[in-house]
Coordinates of C-alpha atoms and ligand atoms in Angstrom, one line a residue:
M1 CA -18.2 28.8 15.8
F2 CA -16.2 25.6 15.9
E3 CA -17.1 22.9 18.3
V4 CA -15.3 19.8 19.3
D5 CA -17.2 16.7 18.2
Q6 CA -16.2 13.9 20.5
S7 CA -19.5 12.0 20.2
R8 CA -18.0 9.3 17.9
S9 CA -14.3 9.1 18.3
G10 CA -13.6 10.5 21.7
G11 CA -10.8 12.4 19.9
W12 CA -10.4 15.8 18.3
A13 CA -12.7 16.6 15.4
Y14 CA -13.7 20.1 14.6
S15 CA -17.2 20.9 13.4
R16 CA -18.6 24.1 12.0
S17 CA -21.9 25.6 13.0
Q18 CA -24.2 27.0 10.3
A19 CA -23.4 30.7 10.6
E20 CA -19.7 30.5 11.0
T21 CA -17.2 31.5 8.3
P22 CA -13.4 31.1 8.2
D23 CA -13.1 34.9 8.6
E24 CA -14.9 34.6 11.9
Q25 CA -12.4 32.1 13.1
A26 CA -9.5 34.4 12.4
R27 CA -11.2 37.3 14.2
N28 CA -12.2 35.2 17.3
P29 CA -9.5 32.5 17.8
S30 CA -10.5 32.1 21.5
E31 CA -13.8 30.6 20.3
F32 CA -12.1 27.7 18.7
Q33 CA -10.3 26.3 21.7
L34 CA -10.4 22.6 22.3
E35 CA -12.3 21.2 25.2
D36 CA -11.0 18.0 26.6
D37 CA -13.5 17.0 29.2
G38 CA -15.4 14.5 27.0
P39 CA -15.3 10.8 27.6
L40 CA -12.3 8.9 26.4
Y41 CA -14.3 5.9 25.4
A42 CA -17.3 5.9 23.1
A43 CA -19.2 2.7 22.5
Q44 CA -19.5 1.7 18.8
K45 CA -22.7 2.9 17.1
K46 CA -23.6 0.5 14.4
V47 CA -23.6 2.3 11.0
Y48 CA -26.2 1.3 8.3
P49 CA -24.9 2.9 5.1
Q50 CA -27.6 3.2 2.4
S51 CA -27.0 2.1 -1.1
V52 CA -26.3 4.9 -3.5
S53 CA -25.5 5.3 -7.2
G54 CA -23.6 7.9 -9.1
T55 CA -20.1 8.8 -10.4
F56 CA -18.1 8.1 -7.3
R57 CA -20.0 4.9 -6.5
R58 CA -19.1 3.7 -10.1
I59 CA -15.5 4.6 -9.6
K60 CA -15.4 2.7 -6.3
W61 CA -17.0 -0.4 -7.9
G62 CA -14.5 -0.3 -10.7
L63 CA -11.5 0.1 -8.4
M64 CA -12.8 -2.6 -6.1
A65 CA -13.2 -5.0 -9.0
F66 CA -9.7 -4.1 -10.2
C67 CA -8.0 -4.4 -6.8
L68 CA -9.7 -7.7 -5.9
G69 CA -9.1 -9.1 -9.3
V70 CA -5.4 -8.4 -9.1
Y71 CA -5.1 -9.7 -5.6
Y72 CA -7.0 -13.0 -6.2
L73 CA -5.7 -13.8 -9.7
L74 CA -2.1 -12.6 -9.8
P75 CA -0.7 -15.8 -8.3
F76 CA -2.0 -17.7 -11.3
V77 CA -0.3 -15.5 -13.9
R78 CA 2.6 -17.4 -15.5
W79 CA 6.0 -16.0 -16.6
N80 CA 8.5 -18.1 -18.5
R81 CA 12.0 -17.8 -16.9
G82 CA 13.5 -20.9 -18.6
L83 CA 13.9 -24.5 -17.7
G84 CA 14.0 -25.2 -13.9
A85 CA 13.1 -21.7 -12.8
P86 CA 9.7 -20.9 -11.3
D87 CA 7.2 -19.8 -13.8
Q88 CA 5.0 -17.8 -11.5
A89 CA 4.9 -14.1 -12.4
V90 CA 4.9 -12.9 -8.8
L91 CA 6.5 -15.2 -6.3
V92 CA 8.1 -14.8 -2.9
D93 CA 10.4 -17.9 -2.9
L94 CA 11.4 -18.1 0.8
P95 CA 13.3 -21.4 0.7
N96 CA 15.6 -20.1 -2.0
S97 CA 15.6 -16.5 -0.8
R98 CA 14.3 -15.0 -4.0
F99 CA 11.6 -12.5 -5.0
Y100 CA 10.2 -12.8 -8.5
F101 CA 8.2 -10.0 -10.1
F102 CA 7.7 -10.7 -13.8
F103 CA 11.1 -10.1 -15.4
I104 CA 12.7 -9.0 -12.2
E105 CA 14.4 -11.4 -9.8
L106 CA 15.7 -10.0 -6.6
W107 CA 18.2 -11.6 -4.2
P108 CA 18.4 -11.0 -0.4
Q109 CA 21.4 -8.6 -0.8
E110 CA 19.2 -6.5 -3.1
V111 CA 16.7 -5.7 -0.4
Y112 CA 17.4 -2.0 -0.9
Y113 CA 15.0 -2.1 -3.9
F114 CA 12.2 -2.7 -1.4
T115 CA 13.4 0.3 0.6
G116 CA 13.2 2.4 -2.6
L117 CA 9.8 1.0 -3.4
L118 CA 8.6 1.9 0.1
I119 CA 9.9 5.5 -0.2
V120 CA 8.2 5.9 -3.6
A121 CA 4.9 4.5 -2.1
A122 CA 5.1 6.9 0.9
I123 CA 5.7 10.0 -1.3
T124 CA 3.0 8.9 -3.7
L125 CA 0.6 8.9 -0.8
F126 CA 1.7 12.4 0.2
L127 CA 1.2 13.5 -3.4
M128 CA -2.2 12.0 -3.6
N129 CA -3.1 13.7 -0.4
S130 CA -1.9 17.1 -1.5
L131 CA -4.0 16.7 -4.7
G132 CA -7.2 15.0 -3.7
G133 CA -7.2 14.4 0.0
R134 CA -7.6 10.8 1.3
I135 CA -7.8 9.1 -2.1
W136 CA -6.1 6.1 -0.7
C137 CA -8.5 5.8 2.2
G138 CA -11.7 6.3 0.2
Y139 CA -10.9 4.2 -2.8
L140 CA -7.9 1.9 -2.5
C141 CA -7.1 0.9 1.1
P142 CA -7.7 -2.8 1.7
Q143 CA -9.9 -2.0 4.7
T144 CA -12.1 0.2 2.5
V145 CA -12.3 -2.3 -0.3
W146 CA -13.1 -5.4 1.8
T147 CA -15.5 -3.5 4.0
D148 CA -17.3 -2.2 0.9
L149 CA -17.5 -5.8 -0.4
F150 CA -18.9 -7.1 3.0
Y151 CA -21.5 -4.3 3.0
A152 CA -22.5 -5.3 -0.6
V153 CA -23.1 -8.8 0.6
E154 CA -25.0 -7.6 3.7
R155 CA -27.2 -5.4 1.6
L156 CA -27.9 -8.2 -0.9
I157 CA -29.1 -10.6 1.9
E158 CA -30.6 -8.3 4.5
G159 CA -31.8 -5.4 2.4
D160 CA -31.0 -1.7 2.4
R161 CA -30.5 0.7 5.3
R162 CA -34.0 0.9 6.6
E163 CA -34.7 -2.8 6.3
R164 CA -31.5 -3.7 8.1
M165 CA -32.2 -1.2 10.9
R166 CA -35.7 -2.5 11.3
K167 CA -34.5 -6.1 11.4
D168 CA -31.8 -5.3 14.0
A169 CA -34.3 -3.5 16.1
V170 CA -36.5 -6.5 16.5
R171 CA -36.1 -8.0 20.0
G172 CA -37.2 -11.4 21.3
T173 CA -37.1 -14.8 19.6
M174 CA -35.5 -14.8 16.2
K175 CA -37.6 -16.1 13.3
L176 CA -36.2 -18.9 11.2
E177 CA -36.1 -16.7 8.2
R178 CA -34.0 -14.1 10.0
F179 CA -31.7 -16.7 11.4
A180 CA -31.2 -18.1 7.9
E181 CA -30.3 -14.6 6.6
I182 CA -27.7 -14.1 9.3
L183 CA -26.3 -17.5 8.8
L184 CA -26.0 -17.0 5.0
K185 CA -24.4 -13.6 5.4
H186 CA -21.8 -14.8 7.8
S187 CA -21.1 -17.9 5.7
I188 CA -20.5 -15.7 2.6
W189 CA -18.3 -13.3 4.7
L190 CA -16.3 -16.3 5.9
M191 CA -15.9 -17.6 2.4
I192 CA -14.6 -14.3 1.1
A193 CA -12.3 -14.1 4.2
W194 CA -11.0 -17.6 3.5
W195 CA -10.4 -16.8 -0.2
T196 CA -8.5 -13.7 1.0
G197 CA -6.2 -15.7 3.3
G198 CA -5.9 -18.5 0.7
A199 CA -4.8 -16.1 -2.1
W200 CA -2.2 -14.6 0.2
V201 CA -0.3 -17.9 0.7
L202 CA -0.4 -18.6 -3.0
Y203 CA 2.2 -15.8 -3.4
F204 CA 4.7 -17.9 -1.5
N205 CA 4.5 -21.1 -3.5
D206 CA 3.6 -22.3 -6.9
A207 CA -0.1 -21.4 -6.9
P208 CA -1.6 -24.4 -8.9
T209 CA 0.5 -26.9 -6.9
L210 CA -0.3 -25.3 -3.6
M211 CA -4.0 -25.2 -4.5
K212 CA -4.0 -29.0 -5.1
Q213 CA -2.1 -29.6 -1.8
L214 CA -4.5 -27.4 0.1
V215 CA -7.5 -29.3 -1.2
T216 CA -5.9 -32.7 -0.5
F217 CA -4.7 -31.5 2.9
Q218 CA -1.1 -32.1 1.9
A219 CA 0.1 -28.5 2.1
P220 CA 2.6 -27.4 4.8
P221 CA 1.0 -26.7 8.2
L222 CA 2.3 -23.1 8.0
A223 CA 0.0 -22.5 4.9
Y224 CA -3.1 -23.5 6.9
I225 CA -2.0 -21.4 9.9
W226 CA -1.6 -18.3 7.7
I227 CA -4.9 -18.9 6.0
A228 CA -6.6 -19.2 9.4
I229 CA -5.0 -16.0 10.6
L230 CA -5.9 -14.0 7.5
T231 CA -9.4 -15.5 7.4
A232 CA -10.0 -14.4 11.0
T233 CA -8.6 -10.9 10.5
T234 CA -10.5 -10.2 7.3
Y235 CA -13.7 -11.5 8.8
L236 CA -13.3 -9.3 11.9
L237 CA -11.9 -6.2 10.3
A238 CA -14.3 -6.0 7.4
G239 CA -17.3 -7.7 9.0
F240 CA -17.4 -6.1 12.4
M241 CA -14.8 -3.4 13.1
R242 CA -15.3 -1.6 9.7
E243 CA -15.1 2.2 10.2
Q244 CA -13.6 1.7 13.7
V245 CA -10.3 0.7 12.0
C246 CA -10.2 4.0 10.2
V247 CA -11.3 6.1 13.1
Y248 CA -9.3 4.5 15.9
M249 CA -6.6 2.1 14.7
C250 CA -5.1 3.7 11.5
P251 CA -2.5 6.4 11.9
W252 CA -2.9 7.7 8.4
P253 CA -5.8 10.1 9.2
R254 CA -3.6 11.8 11.8
I255 CA -0.7 12.0 9.4
Q256 CA -2.6 13.3 6.5
A257 CA -4.2 16.0 8.7
A258 CA -0.7 17.3 9.2
L259 CA 0.2 17.0 5.5
T260 CA -2.7 18.7 3.9
D261 CA -2.8 22.4 2.9
E262 CA -5.5 24.9 2.0
W263 CA -5.3 24.0 -1.7
A264 CA -5.8 20.3 -1.4
L265 CA -9.2 19.2 -2.8
N266 CA -11.2 17.4 -0.2
V267 CA -14.8 16.2 0.0
T268 CA -16.4 19.4 1.2
Y269 CA -19.9 20.6 2.0
K270 CA -20.1 24.0 0.2
Y271 CA -21.6 25.8 3.2
D272 CA -21.5 29.1 1.2
R273 CA -24.1 27.6 -1.1
G274 CA -25.9 25.2 1.3
E275 CA -26.7 27.6 4.2
K276 CA -29.1 28.6 5.4
R277 CA -30.4 25.0 5.3
T278 CA -34.1 24.3 5.6
S279 CA -36.7 21.9 4.4
L280 CA -37.8 21.9 0.7
K281 CA -41.2 23.3 1.6
K282 CA -39.9 26.1 3.9
A283 CA -37.2 26.9 1.3
K284 CA -39.9 27.5 -1.3
E285 CA -41.8 29.8 1.0
L286 CA -38.7 31.8 2.0
R287 CA -37.6 32.1 -1.7
A288 CA -41.1 33.3 -2.6
L289 CA -40.7 36.0 0.1
G290 CA -37.3 36.9 -1.3
E291 CA -35.5 35.8 1.8
P292 CA -32.0 34.2 1.5
V293 CA -32.0 30.4 1.8
G294 CA -29.4 27.8 1.0
D295 CA -29.6 24.8 -1.3
C296 CA -29.4 22.2 1.5
I297 CA -32.9 20.8 2.2
D298 CA -31.6 19.0 5.4
C299 CA -32.7 15.6 4.0
Y300 CA -29.8 13.7 5.6
Q301 CA -29.2 11.6 2.5
C302 CA -25.5 12.4 2.7
V303 CA -25.4 11.1 6.3
A304 CA -27.5 8.0 5.4
V305 CA -25.0 6.8 2.7
C306 CA -21.9 7.6 4.8
P307 CA -19.9 4.4 5.6
T308 CA -18.5 6.1 8.8
G309 CA -21.9 7.5 9.8
I310 CA -20.9 11.2 9.9
D311 CA -22.4 14.4 8.7
I312 CA -20.0 16.1 6.2
R313 CA -21.9 19.3 6.8
N314 CA -20.0 19.6 10.1
G315 CA -16.8 20.3 8.2
A316 CA -13.6 18.3 7.9
Q317 CA -13.4 15.4 10.3
L318 CA -10.9 12.6 10.9
D319 CA -13.7 10.1 10.5
C320 CA -14.3 11.1 6.9
I321 CA -12.5 8.6 4.6
Q322 CA -13.4 10.8 1.6
C323 CA -15.1 8.1 -0.3
G324 CA -17.3 10.6 -2.2
L325 CA -20.5 8.7 -1.6
C326 CA -22.2 11.7 0.0
I327 CA -21.4 13.6 -3.2
D328 CA -23.5 11.0 -5.2
A329 CA -26.3 11.1 -2.6
C330 CA -26.5 14.9 -2.6
D331 CA -26.2 15.1 -6.4
A332 CA -29.3 12.8 -6.7
V333 CA -31.2 15.1 -4.3
M334 CA -30.2 18.2 -6.1
K335 CA -31.3 16.7 -9.5
K336 CA -34.6 15.8 -8.0
I337 CA -35.3 19.3 -6.6
G338 CA -34.0 21.0 -9.7
R339 CA -30.9 22.7 -8.2
E340 CA -27.4 22.6 -9.4
T341 CA -25.4 19.5 -8.4
R342 CA -22.1 19.4 -6.4
L343 CA -23.4 21.1 -3.3
I344 CA -21.0 18.5 -1.8
G345 CA -17.9 18.1 -3.9
Y346 CA -14.2 18.1 -4.1
D347 CA -13.4 21.6 -3.0
N348 CA -11.4 23.6 -0.5
D349 CA -12.0 26.6 1.9
V350 CA -10.0 28.9 -0.4
N351 CA -12.6 28.6 -3.1
I352 CA -15.5 28.9 -0.6
Q353 CA -14.0 32.2 0.5
R354 CA -13.4 33.3 -3.1
R355 CA -17.0 32.5 -4.1
Q356 CA -18.3 34.4 -1.1
A357 CA -16.2 37.4 -2.3
G358 CA -17.8 37.0 -5.7
K359 CA -14.6 35.6 -7.3
P360 CA -14.3 32.5 -9.5
P361 CA -12.8 29.4 -7.9
V362 CA -9.1 28.6 -8.5
Y363 CA -7.6 25.1 -8.6
R364 CA -3.9 25.0 -8.0
V365 CA -2.6 21.5 -8.9
V366 CA 0.9 22.7 -9.5
R367 CA 2.3 24.2 -6.3
P368 CA 5.6 23.8 -4.5
R369 CA 4.6 20.7 -2.5
T370 CA 3.2 18.8 -5.5
V371 CA 6.2 19.7 -7.6
I372 CA 8.6 18.6 -4.8
Y373 CA 6.7 15.3 -4.3
S374 CA 6.6 14.6 -8.0
A375 CA 10.4 15.4 -8.3
M376 CA 11.2 13.1 -5.4
I377 CA 9.1 10.2 -6.9
A378 CA 10.8 10.8 -10.3
C379 CA 14.3 10.9 -8.7
V380 CA 14.0 7.8 -6.5
G381 CA 12.2 6.0 -9.4
A382 CA 15.0 6.9 -11.8
V383 CA 17.7 5.8 -9.4
M384 CA 15.9 2.5 -8.9
L385 CA 15.4 1.9 -12.6
Y386 CA 19.0 2.7 -13.3
A387 CA 20.2 0.4 -10.6
L388 CA 17.9 -2.3 -11.9
L389 CA 19.0 -2.0 -15.5
T390 CA 22.7 -1.8 -14.8
R391 CA 22.9 -4.3 -11.9
T392 CA 25.5 -7.0 -12.3
L393 CA 24.3 -10.6 -12.6
L394 CA 27.8 -11.8 -11.8
D395 CA 29.3 -10.9 -8.5
I396 CA 32.5 -11.6 -6.5
N397 CA 33.4 -11.2 -2.8
V398 CA 36.9 -11.8 -1.5
L399 CA 38.0 -12.5 2.1
H400 CA 41.7 -12.9 3.0
D401 CA 42.7 -15.7 5.3
R402 CA 43.4 -14.4 8.8
N403 CA 45.6 -17.1 10.1
P404 CA 48.2 -17.5 8.7
V405 CA 48.0 -14.3 6.6
A406 CA 50.9 -15.4 4.5
V407 CA 53.1 -18.5 4.1
K408 CA 56.8 -18.5 2.9
L409 CA 57.4 -21.7 0.8
S410 CA 60.6 -23.7 0.7
D411 CA 61.6 -22.2 -2.7
G412 CA 61.3 -18.6 -1.2
S413 CA 58.0 -17.8 -2.9
I414 CA 55.1 -16.3 -0.8
R415 CA 51.6 -17.6 -0.8
N416 CA 48.4 -15.9 0.4
A417 CA 45.1 -17.7 0.6
Y418 CA 41.6 -16.2 0.1
T419 CA 38.0 -17.3 0.4
V420 CA 36.1 -16.2 -2.7
R421 CA 32.4 -16.2 -3.1
L422 CA 31.0 -16.1 -6.6
L423 CA 27.4 -15.3 -7.5
N424 CA 25.7 -16.3 -10.7
K425 CA 22.3 -14.6 -10.9
R426 CA 21.6 -15.9 -14.4
G427 CA 19.3 -18.8 -15.1
F428 CA 22.0 -20.8 -16.8
D429 CA 25.4 -22.3 -16.0
R430 CA 28.4 -20.1 -16.9
V431 CA 32.1 -20.8 -17.5
I432 CA 34.1 -18.3 -15.5
A433 CA 37.8 -17.5 -15.9
I434 CA 39.7 -16.1 -12.8
D435 CA 42.5 -13.6 -13.2
I436 CA 44.5 -11.6 -10.7
D437 CA 46.3 -8.3 -11.0
G438 CA 48.8 -8.0 -8.1
P439 CA 52.4 -9.1 -7.5
A440 CA 54.4 -9.5 -10.7
N441 CA 54.2 -13.0 -12.3
A442 CA 52.0 -14.2 -9.4
T443 CA 50.0 -17.3 -10.1
V444 CA 46.5 -18.2 -8.9
H445 CA 45.2 -21.7 -8.1
V446 CA 41.7 -22.8 -7.2
V447 CA 41.9 -25.4 -4.4
G448 CA 40.2 -28.6 -5.3
A449 CA 39.4 -27.7 -9.0
D450 CA 41.4 -28.9 -11.9
S451 CA 41.5 -26.5 -14.8
I452 CA 42.3 -27.2 -18.4
T453 CA 44.2 -23.9 -18.5
P454 CA 46.6 -24.0 -15.5
D455 CA 47.7 -20.4 -16.0
R456 CA 44.2 -19.2 -16.0
P457 CA 41.8 -21.1 -13.8
M458 CA 38.3 -21.7 -15.2
I459 CA 35.3 -23.1 -13.4
V460 CA 31.7 -23.7 -14.1
L461 CA 29.3 -21.6 -12.0
G462 CA 26.0 -23.3 -11.5
R463 CA 22.8 -21.4 -12.5
D464 CA 21.2 -19.1 -10.1
Q465 CA 23.6 -19.9 -7.2
T466 CA 26.4 -18.8 -5.0
T467 CA 29.7 -20.8 -5.1
E468 CA 32.5 -20.5 -2.5
L469 CA 36.1 -21.2 -3.6
R470 CA 39.5 -21.2 -1.9
L471 CA 42.1 -19.4 -4.0
L472 CA 45.9 -19.5 -3.5
V473 CA 47.9 -16.6 -4.9
T474 CA 51.7 -17.3 -5.1
A475 CA 54.3 -14.7 -5.8
P476 CA 57.7 -16.2 -7.0
A477 CA 60.8 -15.6 -4.9
A478 CA 62.3 -13.3 -7.5
N479 CA 59.2 -11.1 -7.5
N480 CA 58.3 -11.1 -3.8
P481 CA 56.9 -7.7 -3.0
A482 CA 58.8 -5.8 -0.3
K483 CA 55.5 -4.8 1.5
S484 CA 51.8 -5.6 1.3
I485 CA 50.3 -4.6 -2.0
P486 CA 46.7 -4.6 -3.3
V487 CA 45.6 -7.5 -5.4
N488 CA 42.6 -7.3 -7.8
F489 CA 40.5 -10.4 -8.6
H490 CA 38.7 -10.4 -11.9
V491 CA 36.1 -13.0 -12.9
T492 CA 35.1 -13.1 -16.6
D493 CA 32.1 -14.8 -18.1
I494 CA 33.8 -16.5 -21.1
G495 CA 30.5 -16.6 -23.0
L496 CA 29.1 -13.2 -22.4
G497 CA 32.3 -11.3 -21.6
T498 CA 30.8 -9.9 -18.4
V499 CA 33.5 -9.0 -15.8
A500 CA 33.2 -8.6 -12.0
S501 CA 36.0 -7.5 -9.7
A502 CA 37.0 -7.3 -6.1
T503 CA 40.2 -6.1 -4.3
D504 CA 42.1 -7.3 -1.3
N505 CA 45.7 -7.3 -0.2
F506 CA 48.7 -9.5 -0.9
V507 CA 50.6 -9.7 2.4
T508 CA 54.4 -10.2 2.7
P509 CA 55.4 -11.8 6.0
Ligands
SF4_1 S1 -18.6 12.2 4.8 FE1 -18.9 11.6 2.6 S2 -16.8 11.3 1.9 FE2 -16.7 11.3 4.1 S3 -16.8 9.2 4.6 FE3 -18.9 10.0 4.7 S4 -19.7 9.6 2.7 FE4 -17.5 9.3 2.5
SF4_2 S1 -27.8 15.3 0.9 FE1 -27.4 17.4 0.2 S2 -29.4 18.4 0.6 FE2 -29.5 16.5 1.7 S3 -28.8 17.1 3.8 FE3 -27.0 16.4 2.6 S4 -26.1 18.3 1.9 FE4 -28.2 18.8 2.4

């Protein structure tokens, strides 16, 4: 039957006893009720994950090297954007309100691209979850990556699981050698944490310049404050809180529990194959007698390597980040005892039931939810790409004067004034011609700017900047409109031929 395991999290985690099958659950739902009389607080039990090697460990090393490499080195990648423009490939330029990502340059009014990016990221997480469970948690989440790195340092200095447990169990006066070990471990942790905070601020300024300023203590105080904050959080989260962040603080385990379905592949103990578990010696005896016995020899290697300290044989648990390390550990055991590997593997309950019924396993990657998620990612991605490729790099906004809305001049003509904001997102100066399309024979004049072509004002728009102008539109007395009519403003890049337009009204008093 199912039991509620509150021993670690104080929350709801279902566990499965050895004899129970999903069919039994369906027959006896009353047996699977939650009990809520456990303690709401559980003290942290220190976890001592053992080192392990195998396919999933190699994947995790590879992804860790990739993620950390990208994070630490990306600020130093250069990208030529022309004279005077920043040449850092990825840069958040707060003073000038710009975000640079290789060939993309985003302005504050284009913040909707980030919204699109967040939508794509969220749906990608849903898709990953419906295909392979908590791939994000087990392999890519910064908490997992940095905790894994901190564990590697700890193991290197203090030894593997048993050695660390033995050293921690020693009470009384600390020997100098042990003190030196602890000091070295924390120094390296702090150095990694400091590099993590240091790399973060490099995304907000020219990296080589800021590096020099940081070393010579000439960087802005805010840079030091951010480095201190991120150093402290990295040190605490990866060095001390570790699996507690995943179990208690992060909402994703709860969300993904609601998103998963019976076809999603999760790290699963194949209880159909593993039970009845017993020691290797006993298993041999029972097999010799022709009695049924499972492949699990109850060696606890899968528990020993688990970074959250749980037993995957108890079934799906919120604490399991699905890192796959128990698969590697169990595979090594199975190889040693000459049994088939993947007693623990990426699987689901549907296949366990099928195998029990003597049917071959089925893997359904293409199903409605994966198709819908993929279609949503493709649609949002396509819209963003289209918007990015067709976005205008010349823009105009027009605002009619409120008071007075119109002026009648002594010769009978009518004049309206407008505030016009022009935006040049290109990295070079541009000559812009201003035309209007409104009252017949109306003229347009830029206040404070002499133009060589009086009938068609032209101005120079500085590179990568916004310029505000005051425009006067005058309709001659003979062509005064009887009522307010729309007036279109067109700005044309003389060199490139690009046109941007905006509409307002020409008001007759
Ligand atoms: S149970 Fe296995 S997959 Fe889950 S966190 Fe532990 S080692 Fe990783
Ligand atoms: S490592 Fe494999 S054999 Fe050992 S206890 Fe875990 S599931 Fe059983």
